[in-house]
Short mmCIF file of C-alpha atoms in Angstrom, two decimals:
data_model
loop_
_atom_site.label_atom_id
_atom_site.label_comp_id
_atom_site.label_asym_id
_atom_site.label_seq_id
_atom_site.Cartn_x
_atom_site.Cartn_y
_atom_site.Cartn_z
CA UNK A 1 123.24 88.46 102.33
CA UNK A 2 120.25 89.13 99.84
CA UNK A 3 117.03 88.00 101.79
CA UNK A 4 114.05 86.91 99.48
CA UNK A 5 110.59 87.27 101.46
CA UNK A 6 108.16 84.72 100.35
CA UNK A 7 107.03 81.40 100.24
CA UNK A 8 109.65 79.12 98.85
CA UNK A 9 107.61 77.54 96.04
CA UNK A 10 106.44 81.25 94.57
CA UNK A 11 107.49 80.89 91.11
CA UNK A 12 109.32 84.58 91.09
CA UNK A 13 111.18 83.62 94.69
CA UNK A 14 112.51 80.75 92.63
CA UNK A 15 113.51 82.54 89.59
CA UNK A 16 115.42 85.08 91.37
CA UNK A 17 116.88 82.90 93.65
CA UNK A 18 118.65 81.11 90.58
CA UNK A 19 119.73 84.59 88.83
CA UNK A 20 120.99 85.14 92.21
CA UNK A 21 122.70 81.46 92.60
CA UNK A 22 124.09 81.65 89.30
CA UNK A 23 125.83 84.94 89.59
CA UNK A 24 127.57 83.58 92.78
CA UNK A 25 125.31 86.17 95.54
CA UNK A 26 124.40 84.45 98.64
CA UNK A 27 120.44 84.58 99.45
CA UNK A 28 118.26 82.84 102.16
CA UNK A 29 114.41 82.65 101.33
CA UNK A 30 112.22 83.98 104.57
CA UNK A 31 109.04 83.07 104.85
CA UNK A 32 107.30 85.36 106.98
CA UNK A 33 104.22 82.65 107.81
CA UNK A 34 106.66 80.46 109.52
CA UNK A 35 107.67 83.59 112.41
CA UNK A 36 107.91 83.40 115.06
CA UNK A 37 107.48 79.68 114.85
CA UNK A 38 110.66 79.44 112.82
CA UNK A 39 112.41 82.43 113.08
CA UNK A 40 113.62 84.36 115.68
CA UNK A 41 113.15 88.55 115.18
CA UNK A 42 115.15 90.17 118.30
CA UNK A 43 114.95 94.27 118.55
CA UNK A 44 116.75 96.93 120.97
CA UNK A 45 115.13 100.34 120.85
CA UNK A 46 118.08 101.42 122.69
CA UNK A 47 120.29 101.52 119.88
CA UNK A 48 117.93 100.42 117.54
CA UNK A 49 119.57 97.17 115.98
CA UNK A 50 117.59 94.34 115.33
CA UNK A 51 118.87 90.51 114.88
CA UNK A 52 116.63 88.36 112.49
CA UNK A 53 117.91 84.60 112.77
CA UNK A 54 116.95 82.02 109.68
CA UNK A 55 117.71 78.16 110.86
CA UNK A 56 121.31 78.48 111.55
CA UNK A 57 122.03 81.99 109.60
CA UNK A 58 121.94 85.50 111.94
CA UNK A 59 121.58 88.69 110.75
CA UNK A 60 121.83 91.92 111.70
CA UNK A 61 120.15 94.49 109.42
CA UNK A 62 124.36 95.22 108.41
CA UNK A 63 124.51 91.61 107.03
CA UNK A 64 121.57 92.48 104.87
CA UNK A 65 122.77 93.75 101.55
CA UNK A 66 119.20 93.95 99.94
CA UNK A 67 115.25 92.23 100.57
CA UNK A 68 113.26 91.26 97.47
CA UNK A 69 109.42 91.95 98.92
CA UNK A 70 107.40 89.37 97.12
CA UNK A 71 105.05 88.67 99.98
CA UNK A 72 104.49 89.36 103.30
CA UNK A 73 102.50 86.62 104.96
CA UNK A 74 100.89 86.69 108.32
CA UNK A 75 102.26 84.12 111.18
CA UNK A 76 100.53 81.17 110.38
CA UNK A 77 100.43 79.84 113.76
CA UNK A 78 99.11 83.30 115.03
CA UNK A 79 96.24 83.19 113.01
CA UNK A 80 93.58 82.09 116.09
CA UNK A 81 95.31 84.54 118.88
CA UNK A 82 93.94 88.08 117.97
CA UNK A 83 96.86 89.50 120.42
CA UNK A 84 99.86 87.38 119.19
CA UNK A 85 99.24 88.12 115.81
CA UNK A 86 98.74 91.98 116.24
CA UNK A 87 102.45 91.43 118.00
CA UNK A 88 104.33 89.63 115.29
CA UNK A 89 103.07 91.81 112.95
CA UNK A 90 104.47 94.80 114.75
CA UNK A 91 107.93 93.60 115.40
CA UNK A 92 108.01 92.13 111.60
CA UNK A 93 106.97 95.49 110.49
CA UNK A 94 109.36 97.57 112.89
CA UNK A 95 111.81 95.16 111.20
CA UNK A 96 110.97 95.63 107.40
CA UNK A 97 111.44 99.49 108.21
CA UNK A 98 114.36 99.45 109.69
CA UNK A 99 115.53 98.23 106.26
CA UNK A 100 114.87 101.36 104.41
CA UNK A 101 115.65 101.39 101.07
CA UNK A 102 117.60 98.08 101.21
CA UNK A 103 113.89 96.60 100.86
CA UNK A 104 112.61 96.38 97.54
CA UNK A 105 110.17 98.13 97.67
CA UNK A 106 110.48 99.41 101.09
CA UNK A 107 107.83 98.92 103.71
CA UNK A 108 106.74 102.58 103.03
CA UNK A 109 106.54 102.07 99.72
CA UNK A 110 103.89 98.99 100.08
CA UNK A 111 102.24 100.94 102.35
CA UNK A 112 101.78 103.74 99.41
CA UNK A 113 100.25 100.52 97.63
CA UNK A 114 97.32 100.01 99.85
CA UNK A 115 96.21 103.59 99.65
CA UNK A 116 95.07 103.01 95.54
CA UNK A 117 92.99 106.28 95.75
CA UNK A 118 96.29 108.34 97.32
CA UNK A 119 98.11 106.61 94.43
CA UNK A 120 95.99 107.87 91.81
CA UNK A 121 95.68 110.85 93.15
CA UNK A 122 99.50 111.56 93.38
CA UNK A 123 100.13 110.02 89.58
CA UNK A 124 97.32 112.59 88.19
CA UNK A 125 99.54 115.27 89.83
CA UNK A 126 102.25 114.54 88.03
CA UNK A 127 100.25 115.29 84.75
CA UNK A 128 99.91 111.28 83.80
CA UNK A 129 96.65 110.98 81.92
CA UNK A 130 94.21 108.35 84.73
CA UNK A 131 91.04 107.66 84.24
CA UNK A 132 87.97 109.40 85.15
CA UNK A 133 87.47 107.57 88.77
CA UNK A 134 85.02 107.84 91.90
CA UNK A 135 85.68 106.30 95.27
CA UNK A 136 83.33 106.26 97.93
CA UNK A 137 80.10 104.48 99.40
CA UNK A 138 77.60 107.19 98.33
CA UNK A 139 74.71 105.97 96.64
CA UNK A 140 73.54 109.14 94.36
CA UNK A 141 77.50 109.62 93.64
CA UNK A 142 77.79 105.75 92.20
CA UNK A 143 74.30 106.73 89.99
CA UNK A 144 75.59 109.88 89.39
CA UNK A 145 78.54 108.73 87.89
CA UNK A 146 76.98 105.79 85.97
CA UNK A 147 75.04 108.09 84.63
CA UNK A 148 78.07 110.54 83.01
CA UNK A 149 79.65 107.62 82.02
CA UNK A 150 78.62 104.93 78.68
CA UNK A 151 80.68 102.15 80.67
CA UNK A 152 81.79 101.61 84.20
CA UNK A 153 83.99 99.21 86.02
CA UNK A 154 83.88 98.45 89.46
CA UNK A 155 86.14 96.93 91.80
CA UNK A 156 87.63 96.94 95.54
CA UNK A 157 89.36 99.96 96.74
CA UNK A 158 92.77 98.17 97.89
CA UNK A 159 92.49 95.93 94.22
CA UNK A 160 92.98 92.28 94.45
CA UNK A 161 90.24 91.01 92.55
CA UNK A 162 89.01 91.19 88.59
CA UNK A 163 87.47 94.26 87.73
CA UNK A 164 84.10 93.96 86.07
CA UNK A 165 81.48 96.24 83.76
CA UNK A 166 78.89 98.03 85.94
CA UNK A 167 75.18 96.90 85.14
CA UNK A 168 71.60 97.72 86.12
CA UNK A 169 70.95 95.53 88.60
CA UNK A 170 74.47 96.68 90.29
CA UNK A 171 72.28 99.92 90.67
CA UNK A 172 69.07 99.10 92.41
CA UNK A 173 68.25 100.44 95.45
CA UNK A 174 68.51 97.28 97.07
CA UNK A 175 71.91 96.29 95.83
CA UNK A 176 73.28 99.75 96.32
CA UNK A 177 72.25 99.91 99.74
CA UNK A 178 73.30 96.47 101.13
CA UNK A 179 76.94 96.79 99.22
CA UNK A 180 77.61 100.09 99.59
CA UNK A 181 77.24 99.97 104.07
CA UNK A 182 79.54 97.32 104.12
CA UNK A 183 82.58 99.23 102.30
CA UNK A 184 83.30 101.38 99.25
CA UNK A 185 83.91 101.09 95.99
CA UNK A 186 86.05 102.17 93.03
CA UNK A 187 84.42 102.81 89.60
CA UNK A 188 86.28 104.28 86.70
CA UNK A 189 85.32 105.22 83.32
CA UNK A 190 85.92 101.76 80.97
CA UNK A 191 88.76 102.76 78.28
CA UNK A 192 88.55 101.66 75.32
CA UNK A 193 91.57 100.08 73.68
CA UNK A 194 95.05 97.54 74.68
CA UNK A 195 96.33 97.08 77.80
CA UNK A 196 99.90 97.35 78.16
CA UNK A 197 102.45 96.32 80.84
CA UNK A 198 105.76 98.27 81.71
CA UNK A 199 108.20 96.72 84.25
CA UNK A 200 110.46 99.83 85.86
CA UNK A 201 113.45 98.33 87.29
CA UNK A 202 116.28 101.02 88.20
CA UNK A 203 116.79 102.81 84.72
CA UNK A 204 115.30 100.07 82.83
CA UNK A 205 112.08 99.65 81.30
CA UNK A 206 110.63 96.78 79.58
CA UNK A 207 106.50 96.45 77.92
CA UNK A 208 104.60 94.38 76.24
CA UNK A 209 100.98 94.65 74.67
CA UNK A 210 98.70 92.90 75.90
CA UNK A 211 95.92 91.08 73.31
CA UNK A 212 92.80 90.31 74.82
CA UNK A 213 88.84 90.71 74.34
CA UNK A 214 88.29 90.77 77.77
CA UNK A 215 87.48 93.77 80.21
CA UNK A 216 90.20 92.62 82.22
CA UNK A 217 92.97 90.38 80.44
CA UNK A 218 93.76 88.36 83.59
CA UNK A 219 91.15 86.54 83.32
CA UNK A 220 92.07 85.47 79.62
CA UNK A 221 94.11 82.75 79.30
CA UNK A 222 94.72 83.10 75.69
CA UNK A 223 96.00 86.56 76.25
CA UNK A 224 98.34 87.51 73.38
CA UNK A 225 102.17 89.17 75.03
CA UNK A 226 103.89 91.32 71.92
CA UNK A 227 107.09 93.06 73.30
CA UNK A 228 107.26 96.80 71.97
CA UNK A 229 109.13 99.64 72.55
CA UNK A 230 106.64 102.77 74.60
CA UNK A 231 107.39 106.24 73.55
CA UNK A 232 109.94 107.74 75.00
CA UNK A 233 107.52 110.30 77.17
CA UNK A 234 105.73 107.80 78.41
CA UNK A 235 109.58 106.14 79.38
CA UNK A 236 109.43 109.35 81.29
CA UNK A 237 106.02 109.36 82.92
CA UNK A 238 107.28 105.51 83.96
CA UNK A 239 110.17 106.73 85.87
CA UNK A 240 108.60 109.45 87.29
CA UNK A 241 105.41 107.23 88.57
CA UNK A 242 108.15 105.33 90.15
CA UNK A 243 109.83 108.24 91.86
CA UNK A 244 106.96 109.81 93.24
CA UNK A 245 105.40 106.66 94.91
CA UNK A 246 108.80 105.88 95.89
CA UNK A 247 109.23 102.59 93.85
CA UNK A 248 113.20 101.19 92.97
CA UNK A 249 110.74 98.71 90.88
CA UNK A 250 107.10 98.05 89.91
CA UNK A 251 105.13 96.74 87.20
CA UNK A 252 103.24 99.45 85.79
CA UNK A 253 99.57 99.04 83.86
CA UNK A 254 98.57 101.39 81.51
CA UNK A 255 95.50 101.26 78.87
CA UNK A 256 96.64 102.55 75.07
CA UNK A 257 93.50 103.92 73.68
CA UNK A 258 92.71 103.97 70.02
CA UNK A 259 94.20 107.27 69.53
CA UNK A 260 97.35 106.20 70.51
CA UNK A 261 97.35 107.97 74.20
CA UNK A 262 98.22 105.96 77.35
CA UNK A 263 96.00 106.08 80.63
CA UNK A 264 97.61 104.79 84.03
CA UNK A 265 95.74 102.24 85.76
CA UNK A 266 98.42 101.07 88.46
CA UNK A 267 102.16 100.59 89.51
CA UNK A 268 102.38 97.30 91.78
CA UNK A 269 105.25 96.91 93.96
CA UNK A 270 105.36 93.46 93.91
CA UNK A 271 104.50 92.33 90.94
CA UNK A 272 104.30 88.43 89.18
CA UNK A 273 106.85 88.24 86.03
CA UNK A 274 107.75 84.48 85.56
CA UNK A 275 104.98 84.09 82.92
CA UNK A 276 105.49 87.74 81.14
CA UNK A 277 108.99 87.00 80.90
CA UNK A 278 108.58 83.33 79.91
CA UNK A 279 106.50 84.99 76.97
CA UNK A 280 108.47 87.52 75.77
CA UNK A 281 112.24 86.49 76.51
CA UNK A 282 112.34 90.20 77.91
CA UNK A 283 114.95 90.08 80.74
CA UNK A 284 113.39 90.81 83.86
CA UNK A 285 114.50 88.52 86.52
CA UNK A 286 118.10 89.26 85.45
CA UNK A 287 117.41 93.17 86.05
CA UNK A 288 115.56 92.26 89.26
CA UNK A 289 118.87 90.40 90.21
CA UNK A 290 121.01 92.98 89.39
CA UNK A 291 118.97 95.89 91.51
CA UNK A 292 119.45 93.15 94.27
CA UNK A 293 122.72 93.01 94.42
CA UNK A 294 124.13 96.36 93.10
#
């Protein structure tokens, strides 16, 4: 049984689900807001097995052949109790572990994810070109780097939201202060050039270029998607991005600069596809499916 973790109506949980359905693998769709609610998540230390049960469908973690991690959502009916939240989380977490490498990406590899600056950090050691960055909540650093840089972005240390251009009223006193004690921030030298995508799956790599005037192209709609083929060292970089942070898949970001060299921005675990593929006919879902059920 392939499981696919998200909510039904997610436009890549649907996509796969039909590769899936059409190549005759059997798949149920768990939707981690509905546990415990829903499901039922049984665990023995003892000998550690675990039994997850889906409607009328039980599994142990030896009827699970594979788990596509799209998204893991908190119990919804947990939300308001501090305590039973903490405690689904825990036992759907001890769960998504004990799936190792059946999970793709595994639960250690999403973890990896959250730590951006640890990510960076391990992607400049493998000699992958990032750019020049700062994280932290000290004001002289964030002026200090402003200052050794023409053009900054900023944006949140975990990611999740558009990045934007750095400006002077970012950088008064005021701002810094009252910003800067409530959490930290990422800047990074702005690179000039086209943002490209790369989708690792197993040995396969597929990228497009991305066309866009804006600072960050997912806020253009009219984005332009060109399929092209990288060079083949930066094929290599790719895979080895993905070994290191211990990805079987990931959507990679990189910015081309006019010269011709690529920077790494970020490798997502769980990355959208539906509307890159549906743009560039490159066969992702069909990869995806494949890596699921190999």
């Amino acid at each position: 049984m392939i499981l696919l973790m998200g909510i039904a109506d997610d436009p890549q949980i649907i996509t796969v689900a039909e590769a899936l359905a059409n190549s005759g693998k059997s798949f149920l769709v768990f939707d981690s807001s509905l546990y415990p609610v829903q499901h039922r998540l049984s665990y023995r230390p003892q000998d550690d097995s675990m039994q997850l049960q889906i409607g009328e469908h039980c599994l142990a973690q030896s009827d699970i052949h594979s788990l596509y991690w799209r998204t893991l959502s908190p119990p919804r009916e947990a939300q308001e109790n501090p305590i039973a939240l903490r405690d689904s989380a825990s036992l759907l977490r001890s769960f998504l572990h004990s799936l190792g490498d059946k999970s793709k990406n595994t639960a250690d590899a999403i973890n990896f994810h959250q730590e951006k600056p640890r990510q960076l950090a391990q992607v400049a050691k493998l000699g992958v070109s990032i750019p020049e960055t700062y994280v932290g909540n000290d004001p002289r650093a964030v002026r200090a780097f402003c200052a050794r840089n023409n053009d900054v972005i900023f944006k949140p240390v975990t990611g999740g939201d558009y990045a934007q251009i750095v400006n002077q009223a970012h950088l008064t006193d005021e701002h810094l202060n009252s910003s800067l004690s409530q959490s930290p921030v990422t800047l990074q030298a702005y690179i000039e050039g086209t943002n490209i995508r790369s989708y690792v799956i197993g040995d396969a790599v597929f990228s497009a270029e991305i066309r866009s005037s804006a600072k960050d192209f997912r806020t253009d709609e009219g984005a332009e998607l060109i399929p092209i083929a990288i060079p083949n060292e930066i094929t290599e970089q790719a895979h080895a991005i993905c070994r290191v942070l211990g990805l079987a898949w990931s959507g990679i970001d990189w910015r081309r600069t006019p010269a011709g060299n690529y920077i790494f921005l970020e490798a997502n675990p769980s990355p959208m596809f539906v509307n890159f593929e549906q743009r560039t006919r490159l066969p992702i879902t069909q990869h995806l499916a494949q890596l699921l059920g190999a």
